[in-house]
Structures are given as structure tokens and as C-alpha cells.
XYZ file of C-alpha atoms in Angstrom:
427
model
C -167.391 -19.802 153.852
C -169.267 -16.623 152.952
C -173.016 -16.855 152.417
C -173.909 -17.161 148.740
C -176.857 -16.584 146.446
C -176.554 -16.750 142.665
C -176.483 -13.736 140.395
C -177.781 -13.156 136.921
C -174.704 -11.190 136.143
C -175.999 -8.576 133.763
C -178.233 -7.103 136.441
C -176.731 -8.955 139.423
C -180.160 -10.198 140.491
C -180.769 -13.403 142.458
C -181.454 -16.553 140.473
C -183.581 -19.158 142.212
C -182.567 -22.782 142.379
C -178.878 -22.377 141.540
C -175.854 -22.797 143.762
C -172.381 -21.346 143.509
C -170.845 -24.788 143.086
C -173.087 -25.454 140.077
C -172.066 -22.197 138.456
C -168.367 -22.809 139.100
C -168.652 -26.266 137.577
C -170.320 -24.812 134.487
C -167.597 -22.205 134.125
C -164.662 -24.489 134.775
C -166.070 -27.424 132.811
C -168.385 -26.343 130.027
C -167.474 -22.725 129.423
C -163.717 -22.926 129.929
C -163.290 -26.506 128.783
C -161.258 -27.435 131.837
C -161.534 -31.209 131.569
C -158.504 -33.374 132.011
C -156.786 -34.327 128.783
C -159.186 -32.489 126.457
C -157.867 -29.449 124.563
C -159.605 -26.261 125.626
C -160.657 -25.185 122.140
C -162.272 -28.533 121.331
C -164.230 -28.651 124.560
C -165.389 -25.062 124.281
C -166.693 -25.609 120.762
C -168.494 -28.834 121.630
C -170.143 -27.455 124.738
C -171.226 -24.026 123.552
C -174.897 -25.031 123.472
C -174.753 -26.524 126.968
C -173.148 -23.361 128.293
C -175.832 -21.214 126.705
C -178.541 -23.233 128.431
C -176.977 -22.891 131.873
C -176.053 -19.201 131.553
C -178.497 -16.476 132.520
C -179.524 -13.820 130.013
C -179.608 -10.136 130.858
C -181.199 -7.506 128.663
C -180.639 -7.707 124.919
C -179.183 -10.949 123.603
C -176.494 -9.042 121.706
C -174.415 -10.140 118.704
C -173.728 -13.750 117.860
C -170.469 -15.404 118.914
C -168.063 -15.456 116.000
C -167.183 -18.890 114.596
C -163.633 -20.165 114.141
C -163.929 -21.878 110.724
C -161.074 -21.207 108.332
C -163.170 -20.204 105.333
C -165.689 -17.376 104.981
C -168.462 -19.906 104.398
C -167.439 -21.801 107.503
C -167.474 -18.623 109.565
C -170.924 -17.726 108.301
C -172.229 -21.196 109.125
C -170.722 -21.104 112.595
C -172.238 -17.683 113.240
C -175.634 -18.944 112.103
C -175.707 -21.729 114.703
C -173.873 -19.957 117.506
C -176.077 -18.881 120.412
C -176.410 -15.184 121.218
C -174.066 -13.660 123.743
C -175.330 -14.158 127.260
C -174.311 -13.185 130.738
C -173.086 -16.015 132.915
C -174.044 -16.572 136.537
C -171.553 -16.043 139.342
C -171.986 -16.445 143.106
C -172.977 -13.476 145.180
C -170.123 -12.549 147.503
C -170.485 -10.750 150.814
C -167.425 -8.898 152.076
C -163.987 -8.328 150.595
C -160.338 -8.268 151.549
C -159.301 -5.215 153.546
C -156.033 -3.757 154.747
C -156.123 -5.794 157.968
C -156.274 -9.011 155.907
C -153.112 -8.270 153.930
C -149.506 -9.270 154.500
C -146.733 -7.218 152.893
C -143.320 -8.666 151.954
C -140.358 -6.299 151.468
C -136.988 -7.295 149.992
C -134.392 -5.384 152.012
C -131.741 -6.045 149.344
C -133.752 -4.014 146.805
C -133.957 -0.209 147.242
C -137.116 -0.151 145.074
C -138.784 -2.697 147.357
C -137.863 -0.849 150.528
C -139.117 2.546 149.344
C -142.284 1.219 147.718
C -143.019 -1.042 150.665
C -142.698 1.769 153.200
C -144.924 3.970 151.054
C -147.554 1.214 150.896
C -147.479 0.757 154.673
C -148.411 4.416 155.092
C -150.945 4.457 152.248
C -152.937 1.499 153.571
C -152.234 1.904 157.277
C -150.605 -1.493 157.737
C -149.491 -2.543 161.211
C -145.912 -3.683 161.958
C -146.946 -7.305 162.387
C -148.336 -7.290 158.839
C -144.927 -6.658 157.295
C -142.203 -9.238 156.637
C -138.772 -7.902 155.731
C -136.257 -10.319 154.243
C -133.410 -10.423 151.736
C -133.767 -12.129 148.357
C -130.923 -13.303 146.071
C -129.189 -10.813 143.794
C -128.212 -11.378 140.184
C -124.503 -11.101 139.333
C -123.600 -7.589 138.234
C -122.074 -7.032 134.801
C -119.545 -4.363 133.822
C -119.524 -2.838 137.261
C -123.258 -2.182 137.305
C -125.053 -2.374 140.669
C -126.431 -5.768 141.573
C -130.170 -6.150 141.306
C -132.654 -8.803 142.447
C -132.855 -11.941 140.374
C -135.757 -12.039 137.937
C -136.244 -15.800 138.172
C -135.713 -17.772 141.363
C -134.511 -21.342 141.505
C -136.617 -23.926 143.265
C -134.349 -23.891 146.321
C -134.432 -20.082 146.529
C -138.198 -20.101 146.284
C -138.579 -22.800 148.917
C -136.688 -20.618 151.389
C -138.884 -17.609 150.558
C -142.058 -19.673 150.939
C -140.795 -21.099 154.233
C -140.127 -17.620 155.640
C -143.560 -16.385 154.563
C -145.318 -19.432 155.970
C -143.508 -19.132 159.297
C -144.184 -15.411 159.699
C -147.804 -14.869 158.695
C -150.567 -16.351 160.806
C -154.138 -17.374 159.964
C -155.372 -13.774 159.970
C -153.364 -13.010 156.814
C -155.584 -13.781 153.810
C -153.497 -12.365 150.929
C -150.029 -11.033 150.133
C -148.633 -7.892 148.535
C -145.073 -8.291 147.250
C -143.275 -4.943 147.119
C -141.041 -5.569 144.118
C -140.829 -6.020 140.368
C -138.207 -8.776 140.605
C -138.329 -11.715 141.131
C -141.422 -12.376 139.045
C -140.950 -16.092 138.330
C -139.816 -19.370 139.861
C -138.485 -21.388 136.941
C -141.579 -21.551 134.654
C -144.075 -20.642 137.414
C -145.096 -17.086 138.106
C -144.024 -16.127 141.603
C -147.617 -15.194 142.459
C -148.820 -18.574 141.222
C -146.130 -20.465 143.104
C -146.684 -18.630 146.390
C -150.449 -19.044 146.234
C -150.815 -22.568 144.833
C -147.411 -24.063 145.580
C -144.621 -24.626 143.090
C -145.578 -26.935 140.204
C -142.387 -28.639 139.040
C -144.141 -30.837 136.472
C -145.571 -27.771 134.727
C -142.121 -26.776 133.521
C -141.930 -30.008 131.535
C -145.342 -29.641 129.891
C -146.390 -25.990 129.798
C -148.342 -26.442 126.566
C -149.680 -29.917 127.226
C -152.217 -31.218 129.764
C -154.095 -28.870 132.102
C -152.036 -27.092 134.716
C -152.985 -26.931 138.376
C -156.537 -25.647 138.839
C -157.369 -22.954 141.345
C -160.114 -23.619 143.882
C -160.401 -19.843 144.192
C -161.665 -19.531 140.600
C -165.126 -17.895 140.650
C -165.246 -18.554 144.388
C -167.682 -16.912 146.811
C -164.978 -16.727 149.464
C -164.082 -13.361 150.959
C -161.477 -15.018 153.224
C -159.391 -17.272 150.958
C -156.882 -18.449 153.549
C -159.560 -19.240 156.112
C -161.770 -21.020 153.584
C -159.282 -22.543 151.140
C -155.831 -22.292 152.762
C -154.742 -20.078 149.852
C -153.208 -16.622 150.003
C -153.652 -14.811 146.667
C -150.612 -12.668 145.951
C -149.916 -9.618 143.800
C -146.782 -7.644 142.890
C -146.592 -3.916 143.557
C -144.604 -3.704 140.339
C -143.886 -0.682 138.156
C -141.048 0.722 136.019
C -139.643 2.763 138.901
C -140.439 4.020 142.378
C -142.351 7.070 141.158
C -144.598 4.924 138.967
C -145.176 2.501 141.844
C -146.213 5.324 144.161
C -148.613 6.617 141.516
C -150.044 3.092 141.199
C -150.618 2.909 144.947
C -152.236 6.340 144.969
C -154.642 5.266 142.219
C -155.617 2.181 144.162
C -156.360 4.122 147.324
C -158.220 6.832 145.399
C -160.414 4.214 143.678
C -162.109 2.880 146.792
C -165.870 3.396 146.812
C -165.973 5.742 143.814
C -168.115 3.737 141.376
C -171.498 2.033 141.281
C -173.326 4.928 142.944
C -176.268 6.723 141.384
C -174.442 10.038 141.296
C -171.287 8.588 139.719
C -170.936 9.069 135.957
C -170.856 5.823 133.951
C -167.615 4.057 133.132
C -166.704 2.125 130.004
C -165.781 -1.544 129.798
C -163.982 -2.344 126.533
C -163.745 -5.970 125.425
C -161.627 -5.827 122.288
C -161.231 -8.275 119.398
C -158.160 -7.628 117.249
C -157.043 -9.042 113.926
C -154.885 -11.493 115.865
C -157.305 -14.422 115.925
C -155.216 -16.615 118.227
C -154.780 -13.928 120.876
C -158.426 -12.839 120.527
C -159.952 -16.163 121.557
C -161.508 -14.594 124.639
C -164.067 -13.042 122.300
C -166.244 -16.121 122.785
C -166.483 -15.289 126.496
C -167.532 -11.656 126.069
C -170.973 -10.623 127.394
C -173.607 -8.685 125.436
C -172.861 -5.058 124.675
C -174.990 -2.369 126.265
C -175.694 -0.342 129.382
C -175.878 -1.915 132.834
C -177.500 1.035 134.537
C -177.575 -0.412 138.048
C -173.775 -0.285 138.166
C -173.065 2.592 135.827
C -171.404 0.441 133.158
C -171.311 0.757 129.397
C -170.210 -2.581 127.937
C -168.506 -2.087 124.583
C -167.434 -4.820 122.181
C -164.778 -3.286 119.959
C -163.223 -4.695 116.794
C -159.966 -2.847 116.487
C -156.260 -3.356 117.016
C -156.103 -0.379 119.382
C -158.469 1.945 121.178
C -157.637 5.587 120.641
C -158.619 8.613 122.733
C -161.258 6.946 124.918
C -162.487 8.262 128.279
C -163.457 6.831 131.663
C -162.184 3.330 131.012
C -162.706 0.799 133.793
C -161.586 -2.274 131.849
C -159.616 -2.822 128.641
C -159.176 -6.489 127.750
C -157.648 -7.328 124.398
C -155.444 -9.848 122.608
C -152.205 -8.816 120.920
C -148.443 -9.128 121.296
C -148.263 -5.352 121.590
C -151.039 -2.777 122.024
C -150.544 0.609 120.393
C -151.837 3.996 121.492
C -152.532 2.997 125.071
C -151.150 6.351 126.181
C -154.317 7.942 124.721
C -156.602 5.859 126.961
C -157.873 7.654 130.053
C -158.359 5.121 132.823
C -160.369 5.723 135.976
C -158.719 4.902 139.316
C -159.092 1.185 139.907
C -159.014 0.288 136.196
C -158.053 -3.231 135.096
C -156.303 -3.917 131.771
C -154.511 -6.839 130.163
C -153.632 -8.332 126.793
C -153.636 -12.034 126.011
C -150.156 -12.909 124.812
C -147.437 -15.344 125.825
C -144.909 -13.241 127.712
C -146.825 -10.327 129.242
C -145.644 -11.290 132.727
C -141.973 -11.700 131.818
C -141.137 -8.208 132.974
C -137.566 -7.883 131.713
C -137.389 -10.671 129.095
C -140.621 -10.212 127.129
C -139.476 -11.796 123.838
C -140.441 -8.668 121.919
C -143.912 -8.497 123.447
C -145.483 -5.784 125.591
C -145.488 -6.499 129.311
C -148.062 -5.691 131.946
C -145.885 -2.807 133.126
C -147.001 -0.856 130.061
C -150.579 -0.907 131.380
C -149.381 0.302 134.771
C -147.369 3.061 133.061
C -150.481 4.562 131.455
C -152.815 4.432 134.436
C -154.194 0.929 134.966
C -154.383 -0.123 138.610
C -153.944 -3.869 138.042
C -152.995 -6.225 135.229
C -152.096 -9.828 134.446
C -149.687 -11.683 132.167
C -148.006 -15.064 131.880
C -144.286 -15.639 132.515
C -143.891 -18.764 130.349
C -145.534 -20.069 127.190
C -149.245 -20.761 127.941
C -150.166 -21.894 124.415
C -153.302 -19.698 124.518
C -155.283 -21.947 126.828
C -158.103 -19.618 127.830
C -158.086 -21.091 131.323
C -154.693 -19.432 131.877
C -156.076 -15.931 131.313
C -158.716 -13.814 133.031
C -162.290 -14.722 132.130
C -163.799 -11.367 131.101
C -167.195 -11.828 132.725
C -165.927 -13.406 135.939
C -163.418 -10.574 136.328
C -166.003 -7.845 135.823
C -168.806 -9.401 137.817
C -166.766 -10.019 140.941
C -165.302 -6.519 140.711
C -168.678 -4.780 140.546
C -169.819 -6.666 143.630
C -167.219 -4.712 145.586
C -164.294 -7.116 145.383
C -160.765 -5.781 145.516
C -158.503 -5.951 142.477
C -156.565 -8.933 143.818
C -159.787 -10.862 144.471
C -161.420 -10.093 141.135
C -158.308 -10.924 139.108
C -157.478 -14.111 141.007
C -161.075 -15.361 140.874
C -161.132 -14.879 137.094
C -158.277 -17.281 136.232
C -158.945 -21.029 136.346
C -155.315 -22.128 135.829
C -153.177 -19.293 137.273
C -149.879 -21.105 137.872
C -148.047 -19.252 135.079
C -149.852 -15.967 135.593
C -148.307 -12.895 137.200
C -150.760 -10.642 139.036
C -149.574 -7.035 139.217
C -151.181 -3.976 140.767
C -152.508 -2.383 143.928
C -154.231 -5.327 145.604
C -156.858 -3.555 147.695
C -158.303 -1.187 145.088
C -162.086 -1.598 145.311
C -163.977 1.050 143.319
C -167.351 -0.655 143.800
C -167.000 -1.127 147.555
C -169.666 0.721 149.553
C -168.326 4.143 150.516
C -166.777 4.133 153.970
C -166.863 0.341 154.241
């Protein structure tokens, strides 16, 4: 286990007398409401005051957390008693995943997978023993069209894939890159969730009910997840086509070590609240707005349905079924972006909603979305502060995203896994 000291996350300074396990319990229990059998919204509301006491402040207190009462009077009353926005505490992490820690899986039955996988081998300098080539099932072709990989695997098909991966990769392999866009699900599980946590058959019978399987990697100090936790976080190198996938990989490589230095211009972190109240529930987890000079961040809390014509965006987290005008957003290499909605990870059956591939199309380097109905449990989506505060410590995209989701079984992680814009240059 990596050595840990606690951070006051706004300034990332050490906090005496706290331990990582305490902070993770606060996040998973009080802040995220992850208690067995208790609805997330109820627990979050009841424990807001407790969370505020355990969180660490940083700089200005910022605006009050908006209430959720139905009437205007109720909202005003809730705002009056709500504590000010505060930074949470996360464990200090030493080290990160590197190219030598990664295993790459290529589907030889998929021309996209073969070309993207070979490109990634060259881009990250992977060794032959780090690459597993296998053939995955194809979907029946219609009207003479070429066969393509299945989008959703059966349990038996997944078990064979998991067996091959487990037999091939040894203890040195800490995480997996999957060089494809399909398959993205195993029944109701995301394929990344199933490969990392194991397939959860019961989840498919109760996706909106009791808590789903919790991740021990959530807000973890570990820089070696397989060694420490026997988990291999996984991420899809998914894009609309081969050209877009190569551009994604290039952005990830170009991002390394570019931010967090004194000479680097600041970047903007946009936490957005839209008119969609259900999909904007992460607002309660947003930190205070303002400059974090030590890391070159401008934290912006936006109330809008869509950002338009904004520059140097490191993060764009919002809540909506579809997000307009994202083509006007100028992301920096290594940028993270996602939208809280039900089907963002269902890449070819999105039920009329925008998928994570739209973020990749316009320049994000990693994203996240669920493949089956999550019923807006916040634990099933990235925690804004945990995501940001692990990333600025130098974590890679796969680490920061995976550590930010408490219940990731239904969540599809997409992007260039090793992008690490805050890693020390040359590390």
C-alpha cells in the first residue's frame, strides 16, 4: 500500500490527525450516502451537517448548497440552513500507473481494435508480453452488411473473456486498456465494471433498488491496484472511428506533465448545474468556486444548460440527457468530461441520449457513462471533487476516474488510460 498523508483538497496541504480510511468512510458513508438499504438522497440530506464538519475548508467558503424543496419557500429555507461549500479531504497518493503497469487487450476479429491497438502499442511503448490478442463474438450481419463485434456479451461469453485475461496477465499488470468500442456491456454490467469487479448477476434484477457492489478502489491511496486490492481498473480506447481513436491517443500522450507548473497558464474546471434538477444532483458535491493557484486551476460553478465558446477546459461535468454546443468548447489535452444521464455508456443504443463518444469527438481525453438504468444514484457517477483532486496529484485518467466512482458496476470508463497532465515532467 502506498504511503498516505491526508490533504485539505483546495490547497492539497497535509491535515494532521486524519487517515485515508477515515476520509474514505466519510465520503462513502456520509457524503455519498452509501449505507445499505438507505436511499442515497435521504442519507445525503440527513448527513449534510456531519459531512461539513468532517470536510476541510480551503479559501473562501463559496456559495451555499442549493436545497431540494419543491416550493420556492422550501428552497429558500433549505439554502438558509445549508452549510457553505467546502473542499473535502482525500488521501495523498505517491506514484501513478505507468505504461509498464498496463495490459492491452486486442480483439483480432475487429479491424478497429487491431488498428487502434497497434497504434497504442507504439504510442505508449508497450512490450509484447503486455498485449493479449484474442477473438470476441460477432453479431449476426443484416442485409449483407459486414459482421461487427457484439455490443453486449452474454454471461458465458464474458466468462471466457475474463478467463483468458486472468490466465494471460501476471501480477505486474495493474490495469487494462481495451482496444475497442464494442463490446461495452455484459448484460446490465458495463464491461469495465465486470472485468474489474467481477460480473454482478444480481444487479440485473435490481438496478434501481439496493446499493450495487461497492468499489474498494474508491478514493483509494493505492498506486498499484492489483498488488494492493487484486483489482485491475479497465478503460475502453473507444471512439467513433479509427481516426478519432488515434487522435484520442495522441491527446493522452501529449497531456503528460503539461499542467500544474508555475509557467503553465491556468486551466478551467467547469462544474455545471442545468435546469434538469434530477440529472444535476451532483451540484451538492461541487467545491467552492475560485482560483487554486498552486495547481493553476480556476474552479467555475456554472448555471447553464450548455457552455459556449470557452477556452482551456480541463474538466466539464454536467447533468443532462444531451449537451448542446460542446463543439465550441476548447479542451486541453488530458481533459475529462461527462454528463450524468442514464444511458451515456450505451454506445450504440443510447435511448435518445448523448453518449460519452460525443465528448471524445470534441476533444475530451476520458469520459464516463452508465450502460443500464442507474436511477440517478450519485454513487454510480464520478464524484466531482474526488475526480479532480486525485487528478491534480498526478494520477492518470484511469486512476482518477475509477477512484471517483463508489459503485462503478454499471459505469463504462472510456478514454486514454495513462494521460497524466499533472504528473511531474519526465517522471
